[in-house]
XYZ file of C-alpha atoms in Angstrom:
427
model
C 0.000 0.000 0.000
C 2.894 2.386 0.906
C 4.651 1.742 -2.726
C 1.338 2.876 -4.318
C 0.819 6.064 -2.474
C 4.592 7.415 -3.131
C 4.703 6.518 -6.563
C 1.055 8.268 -7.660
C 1.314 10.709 -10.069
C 0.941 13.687 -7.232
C 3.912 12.062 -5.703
C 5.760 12.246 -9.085
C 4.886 15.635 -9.719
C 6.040 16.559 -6.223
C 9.335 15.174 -6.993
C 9.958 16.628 -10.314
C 8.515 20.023 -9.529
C 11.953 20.175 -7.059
C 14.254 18.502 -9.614
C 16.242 20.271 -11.825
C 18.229 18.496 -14.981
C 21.753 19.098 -16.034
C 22.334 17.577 -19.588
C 26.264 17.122 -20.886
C 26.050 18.049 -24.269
C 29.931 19.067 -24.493
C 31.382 16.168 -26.257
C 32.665 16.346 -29.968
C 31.625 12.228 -30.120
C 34.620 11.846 -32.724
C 33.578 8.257 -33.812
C 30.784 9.820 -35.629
C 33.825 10.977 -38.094
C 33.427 14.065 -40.144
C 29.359 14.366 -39.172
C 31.505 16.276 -35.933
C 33.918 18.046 -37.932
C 31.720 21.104 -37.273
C 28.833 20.286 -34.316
C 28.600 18.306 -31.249
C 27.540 15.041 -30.959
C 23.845 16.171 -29.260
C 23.623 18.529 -31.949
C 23.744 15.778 -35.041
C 20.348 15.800 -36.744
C 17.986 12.732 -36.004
C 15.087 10.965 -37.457
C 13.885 13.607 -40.284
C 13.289 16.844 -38.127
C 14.950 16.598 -34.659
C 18.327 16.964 -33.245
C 19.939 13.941 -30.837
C 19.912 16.348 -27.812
C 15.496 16.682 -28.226
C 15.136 13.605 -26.794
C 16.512 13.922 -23.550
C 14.949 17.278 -23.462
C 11.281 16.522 -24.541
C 11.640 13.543 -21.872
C 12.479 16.334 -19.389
C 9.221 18.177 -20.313
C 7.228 15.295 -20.720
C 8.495 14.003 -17.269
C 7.460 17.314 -15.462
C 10.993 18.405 -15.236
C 10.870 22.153 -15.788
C 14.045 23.279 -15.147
C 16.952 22.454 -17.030
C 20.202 23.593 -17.920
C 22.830 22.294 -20.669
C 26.323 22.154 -20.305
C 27.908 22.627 -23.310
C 31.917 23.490 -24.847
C 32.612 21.511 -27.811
C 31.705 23.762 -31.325
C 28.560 24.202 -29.361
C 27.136 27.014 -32.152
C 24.327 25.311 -34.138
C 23.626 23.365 -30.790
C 23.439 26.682 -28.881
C 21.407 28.051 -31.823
C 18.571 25.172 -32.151
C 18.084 25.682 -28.217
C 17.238 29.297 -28.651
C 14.937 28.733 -31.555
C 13.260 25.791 -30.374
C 13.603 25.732 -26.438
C 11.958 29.087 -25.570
C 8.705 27.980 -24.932
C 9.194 27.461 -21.190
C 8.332 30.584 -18.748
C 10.685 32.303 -16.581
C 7.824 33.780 -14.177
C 6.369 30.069 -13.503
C 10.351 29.417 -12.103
C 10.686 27.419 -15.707
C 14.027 27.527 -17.822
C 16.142 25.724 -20.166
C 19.539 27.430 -19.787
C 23.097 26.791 -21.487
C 25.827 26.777 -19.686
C 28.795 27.392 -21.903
C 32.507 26.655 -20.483
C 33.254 29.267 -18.327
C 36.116 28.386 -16.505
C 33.935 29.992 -13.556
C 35.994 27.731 -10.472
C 39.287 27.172 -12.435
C 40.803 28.388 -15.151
C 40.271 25.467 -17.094
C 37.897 24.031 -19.751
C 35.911 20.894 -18.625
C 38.078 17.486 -17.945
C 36.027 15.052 -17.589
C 31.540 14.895 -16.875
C 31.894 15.143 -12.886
C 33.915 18.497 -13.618
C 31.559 19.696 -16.137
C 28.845 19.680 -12.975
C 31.296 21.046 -10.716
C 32.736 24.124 -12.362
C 28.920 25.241 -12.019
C 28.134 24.178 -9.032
C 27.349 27.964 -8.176
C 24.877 28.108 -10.502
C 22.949 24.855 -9.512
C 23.101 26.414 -5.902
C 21.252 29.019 -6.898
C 18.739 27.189 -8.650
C 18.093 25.483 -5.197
C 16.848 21.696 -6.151
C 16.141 18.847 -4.028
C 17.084 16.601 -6.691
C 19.474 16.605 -9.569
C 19.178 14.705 -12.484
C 22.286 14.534 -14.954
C 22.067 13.157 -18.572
C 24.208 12.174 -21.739
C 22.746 14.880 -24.319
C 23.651 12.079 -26.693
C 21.505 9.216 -26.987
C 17.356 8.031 -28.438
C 15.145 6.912 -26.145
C 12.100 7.916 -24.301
C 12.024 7.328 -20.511
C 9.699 8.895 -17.854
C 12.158 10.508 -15.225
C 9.748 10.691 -12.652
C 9.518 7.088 -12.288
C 13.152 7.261 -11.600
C 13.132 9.664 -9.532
C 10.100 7.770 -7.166
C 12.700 4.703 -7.384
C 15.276 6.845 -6.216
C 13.013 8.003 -2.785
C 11.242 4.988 -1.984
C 14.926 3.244 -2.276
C 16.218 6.010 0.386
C 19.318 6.209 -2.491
C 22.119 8.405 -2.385
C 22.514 8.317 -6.372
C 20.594 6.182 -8.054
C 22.061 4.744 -11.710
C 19.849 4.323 -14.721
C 20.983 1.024 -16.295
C 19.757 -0.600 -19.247
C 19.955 -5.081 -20.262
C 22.149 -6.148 -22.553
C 23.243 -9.687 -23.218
C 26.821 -10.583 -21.363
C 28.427 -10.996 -24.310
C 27.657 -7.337 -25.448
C 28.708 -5.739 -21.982
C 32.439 -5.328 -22.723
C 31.525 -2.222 -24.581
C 29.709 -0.308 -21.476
C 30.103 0.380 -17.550
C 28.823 -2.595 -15.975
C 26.998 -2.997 -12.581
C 26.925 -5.598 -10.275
C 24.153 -5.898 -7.932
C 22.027 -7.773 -5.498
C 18.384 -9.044 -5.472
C 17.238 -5.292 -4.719
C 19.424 -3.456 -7.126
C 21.745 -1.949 -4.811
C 25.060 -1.546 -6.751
C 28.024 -3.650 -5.675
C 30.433 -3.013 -7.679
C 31.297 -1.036 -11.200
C 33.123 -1.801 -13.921
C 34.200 -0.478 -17.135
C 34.193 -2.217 -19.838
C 34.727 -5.035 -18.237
C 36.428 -8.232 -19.957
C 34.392 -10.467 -17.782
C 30.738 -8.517 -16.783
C 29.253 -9.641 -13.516
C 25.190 -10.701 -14.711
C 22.011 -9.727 -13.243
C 20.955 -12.144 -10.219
C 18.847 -14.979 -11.703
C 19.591 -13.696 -15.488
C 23.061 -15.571 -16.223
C 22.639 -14.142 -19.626
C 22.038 -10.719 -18.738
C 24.315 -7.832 -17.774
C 22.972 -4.083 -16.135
C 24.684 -1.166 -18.270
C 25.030 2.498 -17.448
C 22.766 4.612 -19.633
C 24.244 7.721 -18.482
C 21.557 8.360 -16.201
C 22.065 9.621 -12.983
C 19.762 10.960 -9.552
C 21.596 12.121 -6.977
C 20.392 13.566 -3.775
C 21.371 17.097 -4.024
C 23.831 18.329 -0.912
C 25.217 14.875 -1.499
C 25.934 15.622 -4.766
C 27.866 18.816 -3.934
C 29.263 16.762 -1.265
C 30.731 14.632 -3.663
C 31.978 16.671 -6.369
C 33.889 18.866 -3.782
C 35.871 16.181 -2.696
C 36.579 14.746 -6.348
C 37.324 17.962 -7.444
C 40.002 17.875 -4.217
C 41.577 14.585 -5.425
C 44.943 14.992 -7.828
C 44.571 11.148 -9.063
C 40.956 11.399 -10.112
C 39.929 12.185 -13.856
C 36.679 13.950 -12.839
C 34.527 11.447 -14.289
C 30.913 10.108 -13.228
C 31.825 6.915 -14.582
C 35.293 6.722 -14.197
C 35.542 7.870 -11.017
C 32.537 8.449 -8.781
C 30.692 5.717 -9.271
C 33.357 3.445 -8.164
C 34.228 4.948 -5.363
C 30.658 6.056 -4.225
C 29.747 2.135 -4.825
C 31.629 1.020 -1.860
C 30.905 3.904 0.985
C 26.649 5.103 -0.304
C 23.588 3.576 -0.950
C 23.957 3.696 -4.829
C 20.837 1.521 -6.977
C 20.315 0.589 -10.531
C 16.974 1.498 -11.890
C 15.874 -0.577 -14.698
C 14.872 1.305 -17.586
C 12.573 -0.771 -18.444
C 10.494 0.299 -15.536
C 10.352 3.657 -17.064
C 10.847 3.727 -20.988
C 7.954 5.110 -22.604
C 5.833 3.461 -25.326
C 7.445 0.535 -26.163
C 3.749 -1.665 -25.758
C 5.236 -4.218 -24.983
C 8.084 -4.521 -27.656
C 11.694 -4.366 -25.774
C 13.098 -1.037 -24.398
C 14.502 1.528 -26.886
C 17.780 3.064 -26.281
C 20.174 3.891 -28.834
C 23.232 5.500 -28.656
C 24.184 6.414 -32.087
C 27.403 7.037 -31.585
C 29.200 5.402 -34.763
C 28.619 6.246 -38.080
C 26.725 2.811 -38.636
C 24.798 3.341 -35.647
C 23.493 6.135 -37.243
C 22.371 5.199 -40.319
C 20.904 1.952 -38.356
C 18.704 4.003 -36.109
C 17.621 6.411 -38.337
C 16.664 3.744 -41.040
C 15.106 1.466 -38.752
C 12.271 4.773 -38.447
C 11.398 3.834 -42.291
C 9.847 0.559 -41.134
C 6.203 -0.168 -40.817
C 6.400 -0.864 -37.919
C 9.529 0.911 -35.787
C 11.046 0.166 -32.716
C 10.842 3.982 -31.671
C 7.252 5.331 -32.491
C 7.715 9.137 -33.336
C 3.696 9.226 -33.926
C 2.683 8.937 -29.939
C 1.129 11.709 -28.973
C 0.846 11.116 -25.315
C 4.982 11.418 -25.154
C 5.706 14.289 -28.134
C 9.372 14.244 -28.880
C 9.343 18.773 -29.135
C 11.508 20.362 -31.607
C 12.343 24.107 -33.795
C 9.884 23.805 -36.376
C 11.233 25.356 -39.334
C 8.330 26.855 -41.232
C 8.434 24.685 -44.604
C 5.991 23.545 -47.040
C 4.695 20.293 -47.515
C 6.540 17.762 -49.465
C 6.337 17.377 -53.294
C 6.775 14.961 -55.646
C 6.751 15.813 -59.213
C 6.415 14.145 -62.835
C 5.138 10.531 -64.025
C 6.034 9.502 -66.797
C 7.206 5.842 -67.521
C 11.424 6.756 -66.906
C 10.913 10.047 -64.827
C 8.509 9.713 -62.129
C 9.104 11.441 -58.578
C 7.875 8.445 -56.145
C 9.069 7.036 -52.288
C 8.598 3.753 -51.365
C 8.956 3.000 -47.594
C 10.741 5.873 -46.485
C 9.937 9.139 -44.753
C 10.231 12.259 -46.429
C 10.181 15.646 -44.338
C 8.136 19.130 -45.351
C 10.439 21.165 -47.584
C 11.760 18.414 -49.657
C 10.645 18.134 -53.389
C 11.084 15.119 -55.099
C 11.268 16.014 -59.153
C 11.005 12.698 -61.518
C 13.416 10.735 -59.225
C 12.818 7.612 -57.155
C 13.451 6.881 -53.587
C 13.500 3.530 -51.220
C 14.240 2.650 -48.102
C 15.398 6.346 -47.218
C 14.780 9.199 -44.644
C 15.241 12.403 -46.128
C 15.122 15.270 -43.642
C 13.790 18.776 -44.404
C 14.423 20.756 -47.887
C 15.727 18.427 -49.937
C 15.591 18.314 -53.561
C 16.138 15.432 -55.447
C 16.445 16.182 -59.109
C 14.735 13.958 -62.245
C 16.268 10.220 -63.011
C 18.105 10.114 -59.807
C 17.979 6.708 -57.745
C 18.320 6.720 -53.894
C 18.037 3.440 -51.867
C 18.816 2.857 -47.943
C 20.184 6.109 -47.533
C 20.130 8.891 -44.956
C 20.127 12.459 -46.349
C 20.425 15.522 -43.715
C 18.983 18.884 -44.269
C 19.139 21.284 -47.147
C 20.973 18.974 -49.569
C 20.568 19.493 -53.359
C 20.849 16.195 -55.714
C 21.321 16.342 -59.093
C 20.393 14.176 -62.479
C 21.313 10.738 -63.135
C 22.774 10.457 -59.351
C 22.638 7.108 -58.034
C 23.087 6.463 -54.110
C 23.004 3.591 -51.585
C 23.309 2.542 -48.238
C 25.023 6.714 -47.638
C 24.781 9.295 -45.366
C 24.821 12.679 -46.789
C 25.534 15.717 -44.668
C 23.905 18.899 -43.891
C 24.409 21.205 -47.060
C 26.106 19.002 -49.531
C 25.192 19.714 -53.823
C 25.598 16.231 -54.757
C 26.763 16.410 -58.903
C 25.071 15.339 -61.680
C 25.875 11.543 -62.392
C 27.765 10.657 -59.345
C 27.451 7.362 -58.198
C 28.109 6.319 -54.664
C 27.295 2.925 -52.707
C 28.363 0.164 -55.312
C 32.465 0.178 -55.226
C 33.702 0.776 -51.580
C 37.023 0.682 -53.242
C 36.570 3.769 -55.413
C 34.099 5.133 -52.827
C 36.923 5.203 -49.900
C 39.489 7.420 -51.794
C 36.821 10.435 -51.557
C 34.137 9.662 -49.106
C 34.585 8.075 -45.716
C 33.410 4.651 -45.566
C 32.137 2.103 -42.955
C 33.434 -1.280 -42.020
C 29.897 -2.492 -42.442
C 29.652 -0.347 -46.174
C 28.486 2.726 -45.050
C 29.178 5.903 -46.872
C 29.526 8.865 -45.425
C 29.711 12.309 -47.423
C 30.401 16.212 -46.190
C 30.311 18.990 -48.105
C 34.117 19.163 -47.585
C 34.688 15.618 -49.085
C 32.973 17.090 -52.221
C 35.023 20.272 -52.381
C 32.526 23.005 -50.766
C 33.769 24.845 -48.445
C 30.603 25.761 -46.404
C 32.800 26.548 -43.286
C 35.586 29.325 -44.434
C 37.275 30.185 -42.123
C 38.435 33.551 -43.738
């Protein structure tokens, strides 16, 4: 009877209304190649409209979490700019805010060295924003999670800091931060990347990973970053660092996430970091199904975005060898499709693809321009790029790899600087 009265929705709102959010969004995330060259990692565009870092944010909203700030340093311009134009919805007078928090070197003279020193160096700032709770994200990965749910966890567990972890098979955990824990999810240990990952008690084929995802308690918090922030062997890093030593001293749990993902009815929990050029194109490809893992149609969980103010999409011309079709593939409001055919594809906004051009299994990012006769597959095509008449990309990796950057799984990346246009001068 007690569980159900402190995790009801007035409990939830209780807790979130005296939460506030700190997302990292300061990392270049340079296995994503040249889509970095010029953006952060949470800035990379994602799934047709959005940016990475709108899903941690719309789950912040969504949650009831009103009050959030971004830590960013990393070429943090077209990041800093989509926040302004499509994060400014949220009123000041109701104590609501989504503020950036550039590098400042504000408590040393020193840009950010690791995620616990990102919090730390504006630690005067969170003070001020007074919280009972702080919640701190990676501005980096898709999903949809309730944070409230986490944050009831986190009470009713009497945590410290409680860790949001995710299932993966044991033989996939070598890649992550692993915890061990007991039957009630407090965390015994933590690992990273671990050659031989403890499993989940009674799930020998199961091992808890770090999303990331982290509640503390929130004089504790300071608490804790003080004294890291004190220690000359320490690399200032939630995951390197605290979470080891906090382990073995503090009442630190695992929350399952898939006691708080969002949507899912009943299909397994989505979490994706895209974090590798193939990861990439996999998530944002596996949106062009009938039937997607990640449903960007529910409307009871709205994943909030800048809306650019485009037209609808067009396609143009049928006749018998120039007709402007898509077959299973989602094609954003700007885009014009003239005479040329596309499958298997996302196409974000204001695209044009121009007549007797063929595009299959392919990823193309804002504002590109495609010429005749092109033929693409299995690519990724970056913000900006004027793709010639007649090129053909996606059939000889060989050729492909001595002007393009490709995958070891055949994926083809292109930038407008691969192709010779300098969009970025920097005089």
């Amino acid at each position: 009877m007690q569980q159900e009265v402190t995790t009801s929705p007035r409990f939830i709102s209780v807790l979130t209304k005296n939460t506030v959010a700190l997302i990292l969004a300061g990392g270049r995330g340079s296995r994503l190649k040249q889509l970095t060259d010029w953006r952060a990692k949470p800035s990379v565009p994602f799934g047709g409209k959005f940016r990475i870092i709108d899903f941690p944010l719309s789950n912040c909203i969504n949650s009831g979490i009103r009050r959030i700030g971004i830590v960013t340093q990393y070429k943090a311009h077209s990041l800093i700019q989509h926040i302004q134009r499509g994060w400014g919805f949220l009123r000041g007078e109701f104590n609501e805010f989504v503020e950036l928090l550039p590098a400042q070197q504000r408590i040393q003279e020193e840009w950010y060295k690791g995620t616990a020193d990102a919090v730390f160096q504006n630690i005067d700032i969170l003070r001020s924003y007074d919280p009972e709770f702080v919640v701190i994200l990676a501005g980096d990965h898709i999903y949809k999670m309730d944070y409230g749910k986490m944050l009831a966890f986190h009470v009713t567990s009497k945590a410290d800091m409680t860790v949001g972890c995710f299932e993966v098979p044991v033989s996939d955990a070598s890649a992550f931060g692993v915890m061990g824990v007991d039957a009630e999810d407090r965390v015994l240990e933590f690992v990273e990347k671990p050659a031989n990952p403890p499993h989940i008690p009674g799930k020998p084929e199961k091992a808890l990973v770090s999303m990331g995802i982290y509640v503390f308690n929130t004089r504790f918090l300071y608490e804790q970053l003080s004294r890291d922030a004190d220690d000359p062997d320490s690399a200032h890093d939630f995951g390197h660092d605290l979470i080891p030593y906090l382990v073995k001293r503090y009442r630190v749990y695992a929350h399952h996430f898939e006691d708080s993902c969002v949507g899912m009815g009943g299909k397994l929990a989505y979490w994706r970091d895209v974090g590798t050029v193939d990861a990439y194109w996999e998530a944002n490809m596996e949106l062009t199904k009938v039937l997607p893992d990640l449903n960007l149609y529910d409307k009871t969980w709205p994943i909030w975005t800048h809306q650019e103010q485009l037209p609808p999409a067009k396609f143009v011309f049928d006749d018998e060898e120039r007709r402007g079709i898509a077959i299973d593939s989602m094609v954003s409001g700007g885009c014009i499709i003239s005479g040329a055919r596309i499958e298997r594809s996302l196409l974000f906004s204001d695209v044009r693809v121009n007549s007797y051009s063929e595009i299959s299994d392919s990823v193309i990012l804002p504002s590109v321009e495609i010429g005749r006769y092109v033929r693409l597959n299995k690519v990724v095509i970056d913000k900006r790029c004027v793709i010639p008449d007649g090129l053909e990309v996606g059939f000889n990796p060989v050729e492909d790899a001595k002007r393009f950057h490709v995958t070891e799984k055949g994926v083809t990346l292109i930038t407008p600087d691969m192709l010779g246009q300098r969009i970025h001068q920097s005089r």
